[in-house]
mmCIF file of N, CA and C in Angstrom:
data_model
loop_
_atom_site.group_PDB
_atom_site.id
_atom_site.type_symbol
_atom_site.label_atom_id
_atom_site.label_comp_id
_atom_site.label_asym_id
_atom_site.label_seq_id
_atom_site.Cartn_x
_atom_site.Cartn_y
_atom_site.Cartn_z
ATOM 1 N N MET A 1 3.810 -7.526 -20.701
ATOM 2 C CA MET A 1 4.760 -6.453 -20.853
ATOM 3 C C MET A 1 5.641 -6.410 -19.603
ATOM 4 N N LYS A 2 6.929 -6.131 -19.813
ATOM 5 C CA LYS A 2 7.861 -6.067 -18.680
ATOM 6 C C LYS A 2 8.082 -4.621 -18.267
ATOM 7 N N TYR A 3 8.154 -4.447 -16.941
ATOM 8 C CA TYR A 3 8.433 -3.140 -16.357
ATOM 9 C C TYR A 3 9.540 -3.286 -15.327
ATOM 10 N N ALA A 4 10.349 -2.246 -15.221
ATOM 11 C CA ALA A 4 11.323 -2.152 -14.135
ATOM 12 C C ALA A 4 10.670 -1.351 -13.013
ATOM 13 N N LEU A 5 10.708 -1.900 -11.825
ATOM 14 C CA LEU A 5 10.310 -1.162 -10.632
ATOM 15 C C LEU A 5 11.621 -0.734 -9.986
ATOM 16 N N VAL A 6 11.992 0.514 -10.184
ATOM 17 C CA VAL A 6 13.278 1.028 -9.713
ATOM 18 C C VAL A 6 13.073 1.576 -8.305
ATOM 19 N N ILE A 7 13.822 1.017 -7.364
ATOM 20 C CA ILE A 7 13.644 1.324 -5.950
ATOM 21 C C ILE A 7 14.618 2.411 -5.507
ATOM 22 N N PHE A 8 14.081 3.438 -4.870
ATOM 23 C CA PHE A 8 14.898 4.501 -4.289
ATOM 24 C C PHE A 8 14.682 4.503 -2.782
ATOM 25 N N GLU A 9 15.769 4.318 -2.034
ATOM 26 C CA GLU A 9 15.678 4.424 -0.586
ATOM 27 C C GLU A 9 15.421 5.878 -0.222
ATOM 28 N N THR A 10 14.742 6.074 0.902
ATOM 29 C CA THR A 10 14.451 7.422 1.390
ATOM 30 C C THR A 10 15.022 7.549 2.804
ATOM 31 N N ASP A 11 15.018 8.760 3.328
ATOM 32 C CA ASP A 11 15.466 8.938 4.711
ATOM 33 C C ASP A 11 14.638 8.066 5.648
ATOM 34 N N GLU A 12 13.326 7.998 5.425
ATOM 35 C CA GLU A 12 12.457 7.194 6.288
ATOM 36 C C GLU A 12 12.777 5.707 6.172
ATOM 37 N N SER A 13 12.987 5.193 4.971
ATOM 38 C CA SER A 13 13.294 3.764 4.849
ATOM 39 C C SER A 13 14.640 3.450 5.494
ATOM 40 N N ARG A 14 15.611 4.354 5.376
ATOM 41 C CA ARG A 14 16.901 4.131 6.028
ATOM 42 C C ARG A 14 16.748 4.136 7.547
ATOM 43 N N ARG A 15 15.908 5.020 8.091
ATOM 44 C CA ARG A 15 15.661 5.031 9.543
ATOM 45 C C ARG A 15 15.052 3.708 9.998
ATOM 46 N N ARG A 16 14.098 3.191 9.229
ATOM 47 C CA ARG A 16 13.451 1.923 9.602
ATOM 48 C C ARG A 16 14.426 0.758 9.525
ATOM 49 N N ILE A 17 15.303 0.768 8.529
ATOM 50 C CA ILE A 17 16.307 -0.286 8.410
ATOM 51 C C ILE A 17 17.223 -0.249 9.623
ATOM 52 N N GLN A 18 17.682 0.927 10.002
ATOM 53 C CA GLN A 18 18.596 1.052 11.129
ATOM 54 C C GLN A 18 17.922 0.708 12.451
ATOM 55 N N ALA A 19 16.629 0.997 12.591
ATOM 56 C CA ALA A 19 15.905 0.721 13.832
ATOM 57 C C ALA A 19 15.670 -0.764 14.042
ATOM 58 N N ASP A 20 15.313 -1.495 12.981
ATOM 59 C CA ASP A 20 15.028 -2.932 13.117
ATOM 60 C C ASP A 20 15.154 -3.601 11.753
ATOM 61 N N ARG A 21 16.374 -3.942 11.419
ATOM 62 C CA ARG A 21 16.676 -4.530 10.109
ATOM 63 C C ARG A 21 15.881 -5.812 9.861
ATOM 64 N N ALA A 22 15.734 -6.662 10.865
ATOM 65 C CA ALA A 22 15.037 -7.942 10.680
ATOM 66 C C ALA A 22 13.562 -7.728 10.343
ATOM 67 N N ALA A 23 12.900 -6.834 11.051
ATOM 68 C CA ALA A 23 11.479 -6.578 10.781
ATOM 69 C C ALA A 23 11.301 -5.943 9.403
ATOM 70 N N TYR A 24 12.181 -5.014 9.071
ATOM 71 C CA TYR A 24 12.123 -4.361 7.770
ATOM 72 C C TYR A 24 12.295 -5.388 6.656
ATOM 73 N N ARG A 25 13.301 -6.231 6.806
ATOM 74 C CA ARG A 25 13.595 -7.240 5.793
ATOM 75 C C ARG A 25 12.424 -8.223 5.636
ATOM 76 N N LYS A 26 11.781 -8.566 6.744
ATOM 77 C CA LYS A 26 10.629 -9.475 6.685
ATOM 78 C C LYS A 26 9.497 -8.857 5.860
ATOM 79 N N GLU A 27 9.209 -7.587 6.069
ATOM 80 C CA GLU A 27 8.165 -6.903 5.289
ATOM 81 C C GLU A 27 8.517 -6.900 3.800
ATOM 82 N N TYR A 28 9.763 -6.530 3.528
ATOM 83 C CA TYR A 28 10.226 -6.405 2.150
ATOM 84 C C TYR A 28 10.219 -7.759 1.446
ATOM 85 N N GLU A 29 10.747 -8.781 2.115
ATOM 86 C CA GLU A 29 10.795 -10.109 1.518
ATOM 87 C C GLU A 29 9.400 -10.694 1.338
ATOM 88 N N GLY A 30 8.469 -10.328 2.210
ATOM 89 C CA GLY A 30 7.079 -10.762 2.036
ATOM 90 C C GLY A 30 6.492 -10.203 0.750
ATOM 91 N N TRP A 31 6.788 -8.953 0.476
ATOM 92 C CA TRP A 31 6.307 -8.316 -0.759
ATOM 93 C C TRP A 31 6.922 -8.993 -1.971
ATOM 94 N N ILE A 32 8.224 -9.232 -1.942
ATOM 95 C CA ILE A 32 8.906 -9.903 -3.051
ATOM 96 C C ILE A 32 8.325 -11.303 -3.248
ATOM 97 N N GLY A 33 8.092 -12.010 -2.145
ATOM 98 C CA GLY A 33 7.501 -13.344 -2.229
ATOM 99 C C GLY A 33 6.124 -13.333 -2.856
ATOM 100 N N SER A 34 5.332 -12.304 -2.563
ATOM 101 C CA SER A 34 3.990 -12.232 -3.154
ATOM 102 C C SER A 34 4.070 -11.983 -4.657
ATOM 103 N N LEU A 35 5.053 -11.194 -5.105
ATOM 104 C CA LEU A 35 5.243 -10.992 -6.542
ATOM 105 C C LEU A 35 5.629 -12.304 -7.219
ATOM 106 N N ALA A 36 6.540 -13.033 -6.580
ATOM 107 C CA ALA A 36 6.988 -14.314 -7.140
ATOM 108 C C ALA A 36 5.845 -15.321 -7.161
ATOM 109 N N ALA A 37 5.084 -15.403 -6.080
ATOM 110 C CA ALA A 37 3.981 -16.365 -6.004
ATOM 111 C C ALA A 37 2.911 -16.079 -7.057
ATOM 112 N N ALA A 38 2.744 -14.820 -7.401
ATOM 113 C CA ALA A 38 1.760 -14.438 -8.426
ATOM 114 C C ALA A 38 2.309 -14.625 -9.839
ATOM 115 N N GLY A 39 3.569 -15.045 -9.951
ATOM 116 C CA GLY A 39 4.168 -15.243 -11.269
ATOM 117 C C GLY A 39 4.530 -13.951 -11.979
ATOM 118 N N LYS A 40 4.665 -12.873 -11.231
ATOM 119 C CA LYS A 40 4.942 -11.555 -11.817
ATOM 120 C C LYS A 40 6.425 -11.186 -11.784
ATOM 121 N N LEU A 41 7.189 -11.777 -10.872
ATOM 122 C CA LEU A 41 8.592 -11.403 -10.685
ATOM 123 C C LEU A 41 9.477 -12.093 -11.710
ATOM 124 N N VAL A 42 10.212 -11.300 -12.488
ATOM 125 C CA VAL A 42 11.150 -11.821 -13.472
ATOM 126 C C VAL A 42 12.557 -11.843 -12.882
ATOM 127 N N GLY A 43 12.912 -10.823 -12.121
ATOM 128 C CA GLY A 43 14.236 -10.751 -11.508
ATOM 129 C C GLY A 43 14.421 -9.431 -10.804
ATOM 130 N N GLY A 44 15.620 -9.227 -10.314
ATOM 131 C CA GLY A 44 15.926 -7.972 -9.641
ATOM 132 C C GLY A 44 17.240 -8.058 -8.915
ATOM 133 N N GLU A 45 17.700 -6.920 -8.475
ATOM 134 C CA GLU A 45 18.955 -6.824 -7.735
ATOM 135 C C GLU A 45 18.867 -5.674 -6.753
ATOM 136 N N ALA A 46 19.490 -5.868 -5.603
ATOM 137 C CA ALA A 46 19.652 -4.790 -4.633
ATOM 138 C C ALA A 46 21.064 -4.237 -4.788
ATOM 139 N N LEU A 47 21.219 -2.965 -4.536
ATOM 140 C CA LEU A 47 22.529 -2.342 -4.603
ATOM 141 C C LEU A 47 23.074 -2.127 -3.197
ATOM 142 N N GLU A 48 24.388 -2.176 -3.054
ATOM 143 C CA GLU A 48 25.048 -1.859 -1.787
ATOM 144 C C GLU A 48 24.885 -0.360 -1.567
ATOM 145 N N THR A 49 24.235 0.021 -0.479
ATOM 146 C CA THR A 49 23.988 1.444 -0.249
ATOM 147 C C THR A 49 24.511 1.935 1.098
ATOM 148 N N GLU A 50 25.093 1.043 1.898
ATOM 149 C CA GLU A 50 25.493 1.451 3.240
ATOM 150 C C GLU A 50 26.995 1.624 3.434
ATOM 151 N N HIS A 51 27.823 0.834 2.768
ATOM 152 C CA HIS A 51 29.233 0.805 3.110
ATOM 153 C C HIS A 51 30.172 1.362 2.053
ATOM 154 N N ILE A 52 29.775 1.368 0.812
ATOM 155 C CA ILE A 52 30.648 1.825 -0.266
ATOM 156 C C ILE A 52 29.964 2.974 -1.002
ATOM 157 N N THR A 53 30.653 4.083 -1.104
ATOM 158 C CA THR A 53 30.112 5.262 -1.783
ATOM 159 C C THR A 53 30.080 5.021 -3.289
ATOM 160 N N PRO A 54 28.964 5.338 -3.950
ATOM 161 C CA PRO A 54 28.945 5.202 -5.408
ATOM 162 C C PRO A 54 29.845 6.242 -6.064
ATOM 163 N N ALA A 55 30.209 5.992 -7.278
ATOM 164 C CA ALA A 55 30.967 6.951 -8.086
ATOM 165 C C ALA A 55 30.161 7.233 -9.348
ATOM 166 N N THR A 56 30.313 8.429 -9.865
ATOM 167 C CA THR A 56 29.611 8.831 -11.077
ATOM 168 C C THR A 56 30.635 9.257 -12.123
ATOM 169 N N VAL A 57 30.484 8.733 -13.332
ATOM 170 C CA VAL A 57 31.349 9.107 -14.449
ATOM 171 C C VAL A 57 30.490 9.843 -15.465
ATOM 172 N N ARG A 58 30.885 11.052 -15.791
ATOM 173 C CA ARG A 58 30.189 11.845 -16.807
ATOM 174 C C ARG A 58 31.157 12.092 -17.954
ATOM 175 N N THR A 59 30.720 11.776 -19.163
ATOM 176 C CA THR A 59 31.528 12.031 -20.351
ATOM 177 C C THR A 59 31.083 13.352 -20.951
ATOM 178 N N LYS A 60 32.041 14.220 -21.132
ATOM 179 C CA LYS A 60 31.760 15.553 -21.659
ATOM 180 C C LYS A 60 31.677 15.513 -23.187
ATOM 181 N N ALA A 61 31.191 16.580 -23.774
ATOM 182 C CA ALA A 61 31.048 16.675 -25.228
ATOM 183 C C ALA A 61 32.389 16.517 -25.934
ATOM 184 N N ASP A 62 33.481 16.920 -25.283
ATOM 185 C CA ASP A 62 34.801 16.801 -25.909
ATOM 186 C C ASP A 62 35.407 15.409 -25.762
ATOM 187 N N GLY A 63 34.652 14.485 -25.144
ATOM 188 C CA GLY A 63 35.110 13.103 -25.004
ATOM 189 C C GLY A 63 35.870 12.812 -23.727
ATOM 190 N N THR A 64 36.195 13.822 -22.940
ATOM 191 C CA THR A 64 36.881 13.582 -21.671
ATOM 192 C C THR A 64 35.865 13.158 -20.623
ATOM 193 N N SER A 65 36.352 12.447 -19.630
ATOM 194 C CA SER A 65 35.481 11.955 -18.561
ATOM 195 C C SER A 65 35.812 12.640 -17.247
ATOM 196 N N GLU A 66 34.775 12.815 -16.453
ATOM 197 C CA GLU A 66 34.917 13.395 -15.124
ATOM 198 C C GLU A 66 34.330 12.405 -14.129
ATOM 199 N N VAL A 67 35.099 12.090 -13.086
ATOM 200 C CA VAL A 67 34.648 11.152 -12.059
ATOM 201 C C VAL A 67 34.416 11.915 -10.767
ATOM 202 N N THR A 68 33.247 11.694 -10.156
ATOM 203 C CA THR A 68 32.954 12.284 -8.853
ATOM 204 C C THR A 68 32.466 11.190 -7.920
ATOM 205 N N ASP A 69 32.751 11.341 -6.631
ATOM 206 C CA ASP A 69 32.205 10.414 -5.644
ATOM 207 C C ASP A 69 30.781 10.822 -5.336
ATOM 208 N N GLY A 70 29.911 9.841 -5.248
ATOM 209 C CA GLY A 70 28.523 10.104 -4.928
ATOM 210 C C GLY A 70 27.603 9.717 -6.059
ATOM 211 N N PRO A 71 26.299 9.734 -5.777
ATOM 212 C CA PRO A 71 25.311 9.355 -6.793
ATOM 213 C C PRO A 71 25.216 10.398 -7.906
ATOM 214 N N ALA A 72 24.677 9.990 -9.028
ATOM 215 C CA ALA A 72 24.504 10.901 -10.162
ATOM 216 C C ALA A 72 23.567 12.048 -9.799
ATOM 217 N N GLN A 73 22.533 11.748 -9.030
ATOM 218 C CA GLN A 73 21.576 12.764 -8.597
ATOM 219 C C GLN A 73 21.607 12.823 -7.072
ATOM 220 N N ALA A 74 22.096 13.905 -6.528
ATOM 221 C CA ALA A 74 22.140 14.057 -5.074
ATOM 222 C C ALA A 74 20.748 14.379 -4.557
ATOM 223 N N GLY A 75 20.483 13.975 -3.334
ATOM 224 C CA GLY A 75 19.200 14.275 -2.714
ATOM 225 C C GLY A 75 18.848 13.235 -1.678
ATOM 226 N N GLU A 76 17.631 13.344 -1.152
ATOM 227 C CA GLU A 76 17.180 12.422 -0.109
ATOM 228 C C GLU A 76 17.092 10.991 -0.628
ATOM 229 N N GLU A 77 16.654 10.807 -1.853
ATOM 230 C CA GLU A 77 16.439 9.471 -2.396
ATOM 231 C C GLU A 77 17.719 8.931 -3.024
ATOM 232 N N THR A 78 18.003 7.657 -2.710
ATOM 233 C CA THR A 78 19.197 6.985 -3.203
ATOM 234 C C THR A 78 18.788 5.718 -3.934
ATOM 235 N N LEU A 79 19.334 5.515 -5.120
ATOM 236 C CA LEU A 79 19.026 4.306 -5.883
ATOM 237 C C LEU A 79 19.409 3.085 -5.049
ATOM 238 N N GLY A 80 18.432 2.207 -4.828
ATOM 239 C CA GLY A 80 18.667 1.030 -3.984
ATOM 240 C C GLY A 80 18.634 -0.281 -4.728
ATOM 241 N N GLY A 81 18.042 -0.308 -5.917
ATOM 242 C CA GLY A 81 17.957 -1.543 -6.682
ATOM 243 C C GLY A 81 16.766 -1.505 -7.614
ATOM 244 N N TRP A 82 16.401 -2.683 -8.116
ATOM 245 C CA TRP A 82 15.287 -2.746 -9.058
ATOM 246 C C TRP A 82 14.736 -4.163 -9.107
ATOM 247 N N PHE A 83 13.510 -4.241 -9.583
ATOM 248 C CA PHE A 83 12.856 -5.508 -9.878
ATOM 249 C C PHE A 83 12.319 -5.423 -11.291
ATOM 250 N N ILE A 84 12.322 -6.530 -11.976
ATOM 251 C CA ILE A 84 11.673 -6.621 -13.276
ATOM 252 C C ILE A 84 10.426 -7.466 -13.069
ATOM 253 N N VAL A 85 9.300 -6.942 -13.499
ATOM 254 C CA VAL A 85 8.038 -7.667 -13.382
ATOM 255 C C VAL A 85 7.426 -7.815 -14.763
ATOM 256 N N GLU A 86 6.667 -8.877 -14.932
ATOM 257 C CA GLU A 86 5.923 -9.077 -16.174
ATOM 258 C C GLU A 86 4.448 -8.979 -15.832
ATOM 259 N N VAL A 87 3.795 -7.983 -16.428
ATOM 260 C CA VAL A 87 2.408 -7.673 -16.118
ATOM 261 C C VAL A 87 1.639 -7.382 -17.401
ATOM 262 N N ALA A 88 0.338 -7.252 -17.273
ATOM 263 C CA ALA A 88 -0.500 -6.995 -18.439
ATOM 264 C C ALA A 88 -0.291 -5.588 -19.002
ATOM 265 N N ASP A 89 -0.110 -4.609 -18.085
ATOM 266 C CA ASP A 89 -0.029 -3.225 -18.539
ATOM 267 C C ASP A 89 0.556 -2.338 -17.443
ATOM 268 N N ARG A 90 0.679 -1.052 -17.765
ATOM 269 C CA ARG A 90 1.251 -0.075 -16.838
ATOM 270 C C ARG A 90 0.445 -0.002 -15.541
ATOM 271 N N GLU A 91 -0.864 -0.070 -15.646
ATOM 272 C CA GLU A 91 -1.714 0.015 -14.455
ATOM 273 C C GLU A 91 -1.401 -1.114 -13.468
ATOM 274 N N GLU A 92 -1.173 -2.318 -13.988
ATOM 275 C CA GLU A 92 -0.841 -3.425 -13.097
ATOM 276 C C GLU A 92 0.526 -3.199 -12.449
ATOM 277 N N ALA A 93 1.482 -2.669 -13.192
ATOM 278 C CA ALA A 93 2.799 -2.351 -12.621
ATOM 279 C C ALA A 93 2.654 -1.312 -11.502
ATOM 280 N N LEU A 94 1.807 -0.313 -11.717
ATOM 281 C CA LEU A 94 1.564 0.698 -10.689
ATOM 282 C C LEU A 94 0.953 0.086 -9.440
ATOM 283 N N GLU A 95 0.003 -0.822 -9.619
ATOM 284 C CA GLU A 95 -0.629 -1.473 -8.463
ATOM 285 C C GLU A 95 0.385 -2.295 -7.673
ATOM 286 N N LEU A 96 1.264 -3.005 -8.371
ATOM 287 C CA LEU A 96 2.308 -3.769 -7.671
ATOM 288 C C LEU A 96 3.215 -2.830 -6.884
ATOM 289 N N ALA A 97 3.608 -1.727 -7.496
ATOM 290 C CA ALA A 97 4.472 -0.760 -6.821
ATOM 291 C C ALA A 97 3.777 -0.167 -5.595
ATOM 292 N N LYS A 98 2.503 0.138 -5.716
ATOM 293 C CA LYS A 98 1.763 0.719 -4.592
ATOM 294 C C LYS A 98 1.602 -0.259 -3.440
ATOM 295 N N SER A 99 1.761 -1.551 -3.703
ATOM 296 C CA SER A 99 1.587 -2.548 -2.643
ATOM 297 C C SER A 99 2.842 -2.750 -1.795
ATOM 298 N N LEU A 100 3.961 -2.114 -2.137
ATOM 299 C CA LEU A 100 5.173 -2.232 -1.328
ATOM 300 C C LEU A 100 4.890 -1.690 0.074
ATOM 301 N N PRO A 101 5.104 -2.499 1.124
ATOM 302 C CA PRO A 101 4.744 -2.070 2.471
ATOM 303 C C PRO A 101 5.783 -1.188 3.161
ATOM 304 N N THR A 102 6.909 -0.933 2.524
ATOM 305 C CA THR A 102 7.968 -0.141 3.133
ATOM 306 C C THR A 102 8.065 1.216 2.423
ATOM 307 N N PRO A 103 8.669 2.224 3.088
ATOM 308 C CA PRO A 103 8.589 3.601 2.575
ATOM 309 C C PRO A 103 9.652 3.997 1.551
ATOM 310 N N GLU A 104 9.827 3.205 0.515
ATOM 311 C CA GLU A 104 10.703 3.611 -0.575
ATOM 312 C C GLU A 104 9.890 4.326 -1.648
ATOM 313 N N THR A 105 10.601 4.980 -2.540
ATOM 314 C CA THR A 105 9.997 5.549 -3.734
ATOM 315 C C THR A 105 10.249 4.555 -4.856
ATOM 316 N N ILE A 106 9.247 4.305 -5.689
ATOM 317 C CA ILE A 106 9.420 3.383 -6.810
ATOM 318 C C ILE A 106 9.111 4.114 -8.110
ATOM 319 N N GLU A 107 10.067 4.065 -9.010
ATOM 320 C CA GLU A 107 9.862 4.603 -10.352
ATOM 321 C C GLU A 107 9.538 3.432 -11.272
ATOM 322 N N ILE A 108 8.477 3.554 -12.049
ATOM 323 C CA ILE A 108 8.044 2.492 -12.957
ATOM 324 C C ILE A 108 8.491 2.855 -14.361
ATOM 325 N N ARG A 109 9.244 1.945 -14.975
ATOM 326 C CA ARG A 109 9.751 2.178 -16.331
ATOM 327 C C ARG A 109 9.473 0.964 -17.199
ATOM 328 N N PRO A 110 8.888 1.144 -18.379
ATOM 329 C CA PRO A 110 8.699 0.012 -19.281
ATOM 330 C C PRO A 110 10.054 -0.451 -19.811
ATOM 331 N N ILE A 111 10.187 -1.753 -19.965
ATOM 332 C CA ILE A 111 11.400 -2.336 -20.537
ATOM 333 C C ILE A 111 11.269 -2.308 -22.053
ATOM 334 N N LEU A 112 12.267 -1.783 -22.716
ATOM 335 C CA LEU A 112 12.279 -1.750 -24.164
ATOM 336 C C LEU A 112 12.515 -3.156 -24.676
ATOM 337 N N GLU A 113 11.564 -3.671 -25.412
ATOM 338 C CA GLU A 113 11.684 -5.015 -25.963
ATOM 339 C C GLU A 113 12.032 -4.898 -27.428
ATOM 340 N N SER A 114 13.187 -5.419 -27.786
ATOM 341 C CA SER A 114 13.689 -5.326 -29.158
ATOM 342 C C SER A 114 12.845 -6.175 -30.095
ATOM 343 N N ALA A 115 12.773 -5.710 -31.327
ATOM 344 C CA ALA A 115 12.013 -6.435 -32.361
ATOM 345 C C ALA A 115 12.819 -7.602 -32.885
#
């Protein structure tokens, strides 16, 4: 079964990145490498979170659109990217997420597989 591990940066993870980007990246890439070596990593992408402000488009019931600068959900956590993993079940996806050595928040979502 495939799951998305949706990564949210936190104030703490941003502080660690700013303090020592190379050490942070080494920890993170080690985790990604372990997923790949175990044959669990299907893919993923990181989002630009430092230099370009995201924009949010909301379509209203009347069909008009409203554009605002900033993330869809304001707060401490910022969407940073995602990984797709192939695992036996939800519990295995949770264990992989818990093994991330850096202080991000990870939301686990099953991938809808079409019939």
